[in-house]
PDB file of C-alpha atoms in Angstrom:
ATOM      1  CA  MET A  22       3.263   4.755   7.961  1.00 41.00           C
ATOM      2  CA  ASN A  23       2.915   1.225   9.271  1.00 39.00           C
ATOM      3  CA  LYS A  24       4.907  -0.929   6.851  1.00 38.00           C
ATOM      4  CA  THR A  25       2.339  -3.727   7.058  1.00 36.00           C
ATOM      5  CA  LEU A  26      -0.170  -1.430   5.362  1.00 36.00           C
ATOM      6  CA  ILE A  27       1.972  -0.761   2.286  1.00 34.00           C
ATOM      7  CA  PRO A  28       1.054  -3.915   0.332  1.00 36.00           C
ATOM      8  CA  CYS A  29      -2.653  -3.332   0.966  1.00 38.00           C
ATOM      9  CA  LEU A  30      -2.526   0.331  -0.010  1.00 36.00           C
ATOM     10  CA  ALA A  31      -0.361  -0.300  -3.056  1.00 37.00           C
ATOM     11  CA  LEU A  32      -2.701  -3.063  -4.142  1.00 41.00           C
ATOM     12  CA  THR A  33      -5.688  -0.762  -3.765  1.00 41.00           C
ATOM     13  CA  VAL A  34      -4.073   1.944  -5.897  1.00 42.00           C
ATOM     14  CA  LEU A  35      -2.597  -0.398  -8.482  1.00 50.00           C
ATOM     15  CA  LEU A  36      -5.497  -2.780  -9.024  1.00 44.00           C
ATOM     16  CA  GLN A  37      -8.618  -1.137  -7.676  1.00 44.00           C
ATOM     17  CA  GLY A  38      -8.206   2.612  -7.680  1.00 47.00           C
ATOM     18  CA  CYS A  39      -8.667   3.307 -11.389  1.00 59.00           C
ATOM     19  CA  PHE A  40      -9.455  -0.034 -13.020  1.00 74.00           C
ATOM     20  CA  VAL A  41     -12.622  -1.857 -13.995  1.00 85.00           C
ATOM     21  CA  LYS A  42     -13.279  -4.795 -11.665  1.00 89.00           C
ATOM     22  CA  SER A  43     -15.575  -7.803 -11.804  1.00 93.00           C
ATOM     23  CA  LEU A  44     -17.163  -9.694  -8.925  1.00 92.00           C
ATOM     24  CA  SER A  45     -16.995 -12.926 -10.938  1.00 95.00           C
ATOM     25  CA  PRO A  46     -13.991 -14.421 -12.733  1.00 96.00           C
ATOM     26  CA  TRP A  47     -13.812 -13.363 -16.371  1.00 96.00           C
ATOM     27  CA  LEU A  48     -12.934 -16.873 -17.557  1.00 96.00           C
ATOM     28  CA  SER A  49     -13.393 -20.398 -16.244  1.00 94.00           C
ATOM     29  CA  ASP A  50     -10.600 -22.824 -15.361  1.00 93.00           C
ATOM     30  CA  ASP A  51     -10.997 -24.759 -18.613  1.00 93.00           C
ATOM     31  CA  CYS A  52      -9.487 -21.727 -20.409  1.00 95.00           C
ATOM     32  CA  LYS A  53      -6.297 -21.789 -18.327  1.00 95.00           C
ATOM     33  CA  VAL A  54      -2.987 -22.091 -20.160  1.00 94.00           C
ATOM     34  CA  THR A  55      -0.894 -25.052 -19.036  1.00 89.00           C
ATOM     35  CA  ASP A  56       2.011 -25.041 -21.498  1.00 90.00           C
ATOM     36  CA  ILE A  57       3.504 -21.582 -20.835  1.00 91.00           C
ATOM     37  CA  ASP A  58       5.630 -20.888 -17.764  1.00 91.00           C
ATOM     38  CA  LEU A  59       5.672 -17.275 -16.551  1.00 93.00           C
ATOM     39  CA  THR A  60       7.787 -17.849 -13.435  1.00 92.00           C
ATOM     40  CA  GLY A  61      10.596 -15.341 -13.049  1.00 93.00           C
ATOM     41  CA  GLN A  62      10.905 -11.567 -13.076  1.00 94.00           C
ATOM     42  CA  TRP A  63       9.597  -9.110 -15.648  1.00 95.00           C
ATOM     43  CA  HIS A  64      10.485  -5.417 -15.739  1.00 94.00           C
ATOM     44  CA  ASP A  65       8.834  -2.402 -17.378  1.00 94.00           C
ATOM     45  CA  ALA A  66      11.689   0.093 -17.713  1.00 90.00           C
ATOM     46  CA  GLY A  67       9.381   2.898 -18.832  1.00 90.00           C
ATOM     47  CA  GLN A  68       7.345   2.795 -15.632  1.00 88.00           C
ATOM     48  CA  GLY A  69       9.976   1.284 -13.367  1.00 90.00           C
ATOM     49  CA  LEU A  70       7.616  -1.508 -12.360  1.00 91.00           C
ATOM     50  CA  THR A  71       8.693  -5.100 -11.741  1.00 93.00           C
ATOM     51  CA  MET A  72       6.498  -8.208 -11.651  1.00 93.00           C
ATOM     52  CA  SER A  73       7.738 -11.439 -10.104  1.00 94.00           C
ATOM     53  CA  PHE A  74       5.871 -14.666 -10.853  1.00 95.00           C
ATOM     54  CA  ALA A  75       6.182 -17.666  -8.540  1.00 94.00           C
ATOM     55  CA  GLU A  76       4.294 -20.950  -8.522  1.00 92.00           C
ATOM     56  CA  GLY A  77       1.013 -20.784  -6.618  1.00 88.00           C
ATOM     57  CA  GLU A  78      -0.602 -23.351  -4.372  1.00 82.00           C
ATOM     58  CA  GLU A  79      -2.974 -24.455  -7.123  1.00 81.00           C
ATOM     59  CA  LYS A  80      -1.939 -25.859 -10.484  1.00 78.00           C
ATOM     60  CA  ASP A  81      -1.351 -23.226 -13.179  1.00 84.00           C
ATOM     61  CA  GLN A  82      -1.857 -20.441 -10.610  1.00 92.00           C
ATOM     62  CA  TYR A  83       0.810 -17.837  -9.797  1.00 95.00           C
ATOM     63  CA  GLN A  84       1.752 -15.743  -6.806  1.00 94.00           C
ATOM     64  CA  ILE A  85       2.583 -12.341  -8.314  1.00 94.00           C
ATOM     65  CA  LEU A  86       4.570  -9.610  -6.595  1.00 93.00           C
ATOM     66  CA  PHE A  87       4.486  -6.054  -7.957  1.00 90.00           C
ATOM     67  CA  LEU A  88       7.409  -3.804  -7.016  1.00 90.00           C
ATOM     68  CA  SER A  89       7.159  -0.060  -7.669  1.00 87.00           C
ATOM     69  CA  PRO A  90      10.070   2.350  -8.305  1.00 86.00           C
ATOM     70  CA  ASP A  91       9.673   3.463  -4.673  1.00 86.00           C
ATOM     71  CA  ASN A  92      10.093  -0.144  -3.503  1.00 84.00           C
ATOM     72  CA  GLU A  93       6.458  -0.429  -2.453  1.00 86.00           C
ATOM     73  CA  CYS A  94       5.108  -3.899  -3.102  1.00 86.00           C
ATOM     74  CA  ALA A  95       1.763  -5.574  -3.619  1.00 86.00           C
ATOM     75  CA  ARG A  96       1.017  -9.287  -3.796  1.00 87.00           C
ATOM     76  CA  VAL A  97      -1.754 -10.745  -5.941  1.00 90.00           C
ATOM     77  CA  GLU A  98      -2.727 -14.104  -7.375  1.00 93.00           C
ATOM     78  CA  GLY A  99      -3.201 -14.706 -11.059  1.00 95.00           C
ATOM     79  CA  ALA A 100      -3.289 -17.089 -13.983  1.00 96.00           C
ATOM     80  CA  LEU A 101      -2.865 -17.042 -17.744  1.00 97.00           C
ATOM     81  CA  TYR A 102      -5.896 -17.849 -19.897  1.00 97.00           C
ATOM     82  CA  LYS A 103      -6.556 -18.223 -23.605  1.00 96.00           C
ATOM     83  CA  LEU A 104      -9.574 -17.825 -25.883  1.00 95.00           C
ATOM     84  CA  ASP A 105      -8.999 -18.764 -29.506  1.00 91.00           C
ATOM     85  CA  LYS A 106      -5.555 -17.206 -30.145  1.00 91.00           C
ATOM     86  CA  THR A 107      -5.812 -14.415 -27.567  1.00 95.00           C
ATOM     87  CA  PHE A 108      -4.101 -14.577 -24.161  1.00 97.00           C
ATOM     88  CA  TYR A 109      -5.419 -12.965 -20.985  1.00 97.00           C
ATOM     89  CA  LEU A 110      -3.864 -12.425 -17.563  1.00 97.00           C
ATOM     90  CA  MET A 111      -6.479 -12.434 -14.796  1.00 96.00           C
ATOM     91  CA  ILE A 112      -5.454 -11.292 -11.330  1.00 93.00           C
ATOM     92  CA  GLN A 113      -7.139 -10.921  -7.960  1.00 89.00           C
ATOM     93  CA  PRO A 114      -6.140 -10.113  -4.364  1.00 83.00           C
ATOM     94  CA  PRO A 115      -4.783 -13.053  -2.357  1.00 78.00           C
ATOM     95  CA  GLU A 116      -7.164 -15.049  -0.205  1.00 66.00           C
ATOM     96  CA  CYS A 117      -8.116 -13.057   2.888  1.00 56.00           C
ATOM     97  CA  THR A 118      -6.868 -14.364   6.225  1.00 54.00           C
ATOM     98  CA  SER A 119      -8.353 -11.657   8.456  1.00 53.00           C
ATOM     99  CA  PHE A 120     -11.342  -9.322   8.646  1.00 50.00           C
ATOM    100  CA  PHE A 121      -9.040  -6.347   7.949  1.00 51.00           C
ATOM    101  CA  GLU A 122      -7.784  -7.916   4.727  1.00 51.00           C
ATOM    102  CA  MET A 123     -11.351  -8.721   3.732  1.00 50.00           C
ATOM    103  CA  CYS A 124     -12.245  -5.029   4.060  1.00 49.00           C
ATOM    104  CA  VAL A 125      -9.229  -3.785   2.090  1.00 52.00           C
ATOM    105  CA  ASN A 126      -8.866  -6.502  -0.554  1.00 53.00           C
ATOM    106  CA  GLN A 127     -12.216  -6.860  -2.246  1.00 60.00           C
ATOM    107  CA  PRO A 128     -12.626 -10.298  -3.874  1.00 68.00           C
ATOM    108  CA  CYS A 129     -12.669  -8.791  -7.373  1.00 88.00           C
ATOM    109  CA  TYR A 130     -11.015  -9.786 -10.632  1.00 93.00           C
ATOM    110  CA  SER A 131      -9.030  -7.610 -13.039  1.00 93.00           C
ATOM    111  CA  LEU A 132      -8.274  -8.669 -16.593  1.00 95.00           C
ATOM    112  CA  PHE A 133      -5.512  -7.784 -19.049  1.00 96.00           C
ATOM    113  CA  LYS A 134      -5.224  -8.802 -22.673  1.00 96.00           C
ATOM    114  CA  ALA A 135      -1.695 -10.137 -23.093  1.00 97.00           C
ATOM    115  CA  GLU A 136       0.873 -10.539 -25.840  1.00 96.00           C
ATOM    116  CA  ILE A 137       3.470 -12.971 -24.552  1.00 93.00           C
ATOM    117  CA  ASN A 138       6.671 -14.575 -25.753  1.00 89.00           C
ATOM    118  CA  ASP A 139       9.889 -15.627 -24.024  1.00 83.00           C
ATOM    119  CA  LYS A 140      11.190 -12.043 -24.155  1.00 90.00           C
ATOM    120  CA  GLU A 141       8.212  -9.764 -23.538  1.00 95.00           C
ATOM    121  CA  MET A 142       4.862  -9.578 -21.805  1.00 96.00           C
ATOM    122  CA  ILE A 143       2.715  -6.711 -23.101  1.00 97.00           C
ATOM    123  CA  LEU A 144      -0.483  -6.008 -21.164  1.00 96.00           C
ATOM    124  CA  TYR A 145      -3.537  -4.061 -22.343  1.00 96.00           C
ATOM    125  CA  TYR A 146      -6.283  -2.932 -20.009  1.00 92.00           C
ATOM    126  CA  ILE A 147     -10.030  -2.688 -20.472  1.00 92.00           C
ATOM    127  CA  ALA A 148     -11.472   0.544 -21.880  1.00 90.00           C
ATOM    128  CA  THR A 149     -13.818   1.914 -19.215  1.00 88.00           C
ATOM    129  CA  GLU A 150     -15.995   3.813 -21.682  1.00 89.00           C
ATOM    130  CA  VAL A 151     -16.592   0.663 -23.730  1.00 91.00           C
ATOM    131  CA  ILE A 152     -17.756  -1.141 -20.586  1.00 91.00           C
ATOM    132  CA  LYS A 153     -20.261   1.642 -19.898  1.00 89.00           C
ATOM    133  CA  GLN A 154     -21.523   1.479 -23.481  1.00 90.00           C
ATOM    134  CA  LEU A 155     -21.989  -2.284 -23.206  1.00 90.00           C
ATOM    135  CA  ALA A 156     -23.964  -1.768 -20.009  1.00 90.00           C
ATOM    136  CA  GLU A 157     -26.258   0.709 -21.765  1.00 88.00           C
ATOM    137  CA  THR A 158     -27.066  -1.919 -24.392  1.00 87.00           C
ATOM    138  CA  LYS A 159     -27.710  -4.502 -21.636  1.00 84.00           C
ATOM    139  CA  LYS A 160     -24.832  -6.753 -22.729  1.00 86.00           C
ATOM    140  CA  ILE A 161     -23.348  -6.655 -19.233  1.00 90.00           C
ATOM    141  CA  LYS A 162     -24.503  -5.571 -15.785  1.00 92.00           C
ATOM    142  CA  ILE A 163     -22.575  -2.990 -13.778  1.00 92.00           C
ATOM    143  CA  CYS A 164     -22.770  -0.950 -10.580  1.00 87.00           C
ATOM    144  CA  GLU A 165     -21.544   2.641 -10.553  1.00 81.00           C
ATOM    145  CA  PHE A 166     -20.769   4.178  -7.179  1.00 77.00           C
ATOM    146  CA  SER A 167     -19.650   7.579  -8.462  1.00 72.00           C
ATOM    147  CA  LYS A 168     -18.693   9.304 -11.692  1.00 72.00           C
ATOM    148  CA  ASP A 169     -15.076   9.408 -10.558  1.00 72.00           C
ATOM    149  CA  GLU A 170     -14.778   5.648 -10.042  1.00 76.00           C
ATOM    150  CA  PRO A 171     -14.769   2.900 -12.675  1.00 80.00           C
ATOM    151  CA  PRO A 172     -17.827   0.640 -12.703  1.00 85.00           C
ATOM    152  CA  LEU A 173     -18.002  -2.685 -10.905  1.00 90.00           C
ATOM    153  CA  ILE A 174     -19.130  -5.491 -13.209  1.00 93.00           C
ATOM    154  CA  ILE A 175     -21.669  -7.874 -11.652  1.00 93.00           C
ATOM    155  CA  SER A 176     -22.270 -10.167 -14.636  1.00 95.00           C
ATOM    156  CA  SER A 177     -21.636 -13.909 -14.315  1.00 95.00           C
ATOM    157  CA  THR A 178     -18.531 -15.704 -15.593  1.00 96.00           C
ATOM    158  CA  GLU A 179     -20.590 -17.170 -18.438  1.00 95.00           C
ATOM    159  CA  GLU A 180     -21.725 -13.696 -19.520  1.00 95.00           C
ATOM    160  CA  LEU A 181     -18.199 -12.293 -19.295  1.00 95.00           C
ATOM    161  CA  THR A 182     -16.715 -15.160 -21.293  1.00 95.00           C
ATOM    162  CA  LYS A 183     -19.322 -14.607 -24.003  1.00 93.00           C
ATOM    163  CA  LEU A 184     -18.438 -10.913 -24.018  1.00 92.00           C
ATOM    164  CA  LEU A 185     -14.767 -11.747 -24.585  1.00 94.00           C
ATOM    165  CA  LYS A 186     -15.610 -14.221 -27.337  1.00 93.00           C
ATOM    166  CA  ASP A 187     -17.811 -11.668 -29.097  1.00 90.00           C
ATOM    167  CA  ASN A 188     -15.001  -9.118 -28.862  1.00 88.00           C
ATOM    168  CA  LEU A 189     -12.438 -11.332 -30.602  1.00 86.00           C
ATOM    169  CA  LYS A 190     -13.568  -9.951 -33.970  1.00 81.00           C
ATOM    170  CA  GLU A 191     -14.262  -6.317 -33.034  1.00 79.00           C
ATOM    171  CA  ASP A 192     -11.258  -6.051 -30.695  1.00 81.00           C
ATOM    172  CA  ASN A 193     -12.469  -2.818 -29.092  1.00 88.00           C
ATOM    173  CA  LEU A 194     -12.877  -3.922 -25.481  1.00 92.00           C
ATOM    174  CA  PHE A 195      -9.243  -3.219 -24.602  1.00 94.00           C
ATOM    175  CA  MET A 196      -7.226  -0.030 -24.961  1.00 93.00           C
ATOM    176  CA  ALA A 197      -5.241   0.360 -28.168  1.00 92.00           C
ATOM    177  CA  GLU A 198      -2.061   1.362 -26.341  1.00 93.00           C
ATOM    178  CA  PRO A 199      -0.439  -1.078 -23.893  1.00 94.00           C
ATOM    179  CA  LEU A 200      -0.587  -0.298 -20.198  1.00 92.00           C
ATOM    180  CA  TYR A 201       2.641  -2.176 -19.421  1.00 93.00           C
ATOM    181  CA  THR A 202       5.478  -3.564 -21.540  1.00 95.00           C
ATOM    182  CA  PHE A 203       7.486  -6.004 -19.441  1.00 96.00           C
ATOM    183  CA  LYS A 204      10.727  -7.641 -20.525  1.00 94.00           C
ATOM    184  CA  SER A 205      12.114 -10.799 -18.989  1.00 92.00           C
ATOM    185  CA  THR A 206      14.953  -9.859 -16.623  1.00 88.00           C
ATOM    186  CA  SER A 207      16.978 -12.827 -17.864  1.00 74.00           C
ATOM    187  CA  LEU A 208      17.609 -10.723 -20.983  1.00 52.00           C
ATOM    188  CA  LEU A 209      18.906  -7.700 -19.069  1.00 44.00           C
ATOM    189  CA  GLY A 210      22.560  -6.844 -18.685  1.00 42.00           C
ATOM    190  CA  ALA A 211      24.287  -7.544 -15.375  1.00 35.00           C
ATOM    191  CA  SER A 212      24.104  -3.917 -14.199  1.00 37.00           C
ATOM    192  CA  GLU A 213      20.365  -3.748 -14.919  1.00 38.00           C
ATOM    193  CA  ALA A 214      19.610  -7.102 -13.337  1.00 37.00           C
ATOM    194  CA  ASP A 215      21.306  -6.034 -10.094  1.00 38.00           C
ATOM    195  CA  ILE A 216      18.337  -3.818  -9.209  1.00 32.00           C
ATOM    196  CA  PHE A 217      16.257  -6.927  -8.530  1.00 32.00           C
ATOM    197  CA  LYS A 218      18.660  -8.544  -6.066  1.00 34.00           C
TER     198      LYS A 218
END
């Protein structure tokens, strides 16, 4: 396989193949977190997945590199947000520089609820069935292309932010079990940290 295709394919599988996506950002820039620095490497030993955060071109934006156990990688952009006392990590494909990238990397946004401290980053993903139920009650607008694919949310940022605010009390929009549990690699022993060199 052409090695230049690996990041695109990995990105498609990791972020688009089985996850709910939104055409609009879930949160506006005024919800961005400015006093927490995520730069560095984070590792989920259970899934063998590593995330590396580097400073992005824009303020409070990160370049994020995912590395799989098979050494396949995918690059995305992301930022940390906060509503009330709840943190969220919103990610999207990098800006397209060619027509091919535009076809592969849809300009969609994925959202994780996050529990973060200086040792761990625990990420929870959206419950697809809850999204479908919300669409049935007209609280959000979605497009469904097939029963085997998650819906694409087409609501505006304002509508999505309101949805998140309303969910702060019910707390049923995200899965109960974490999708990823990352630990900062600065806390790993020397032998474990060597795998990232």
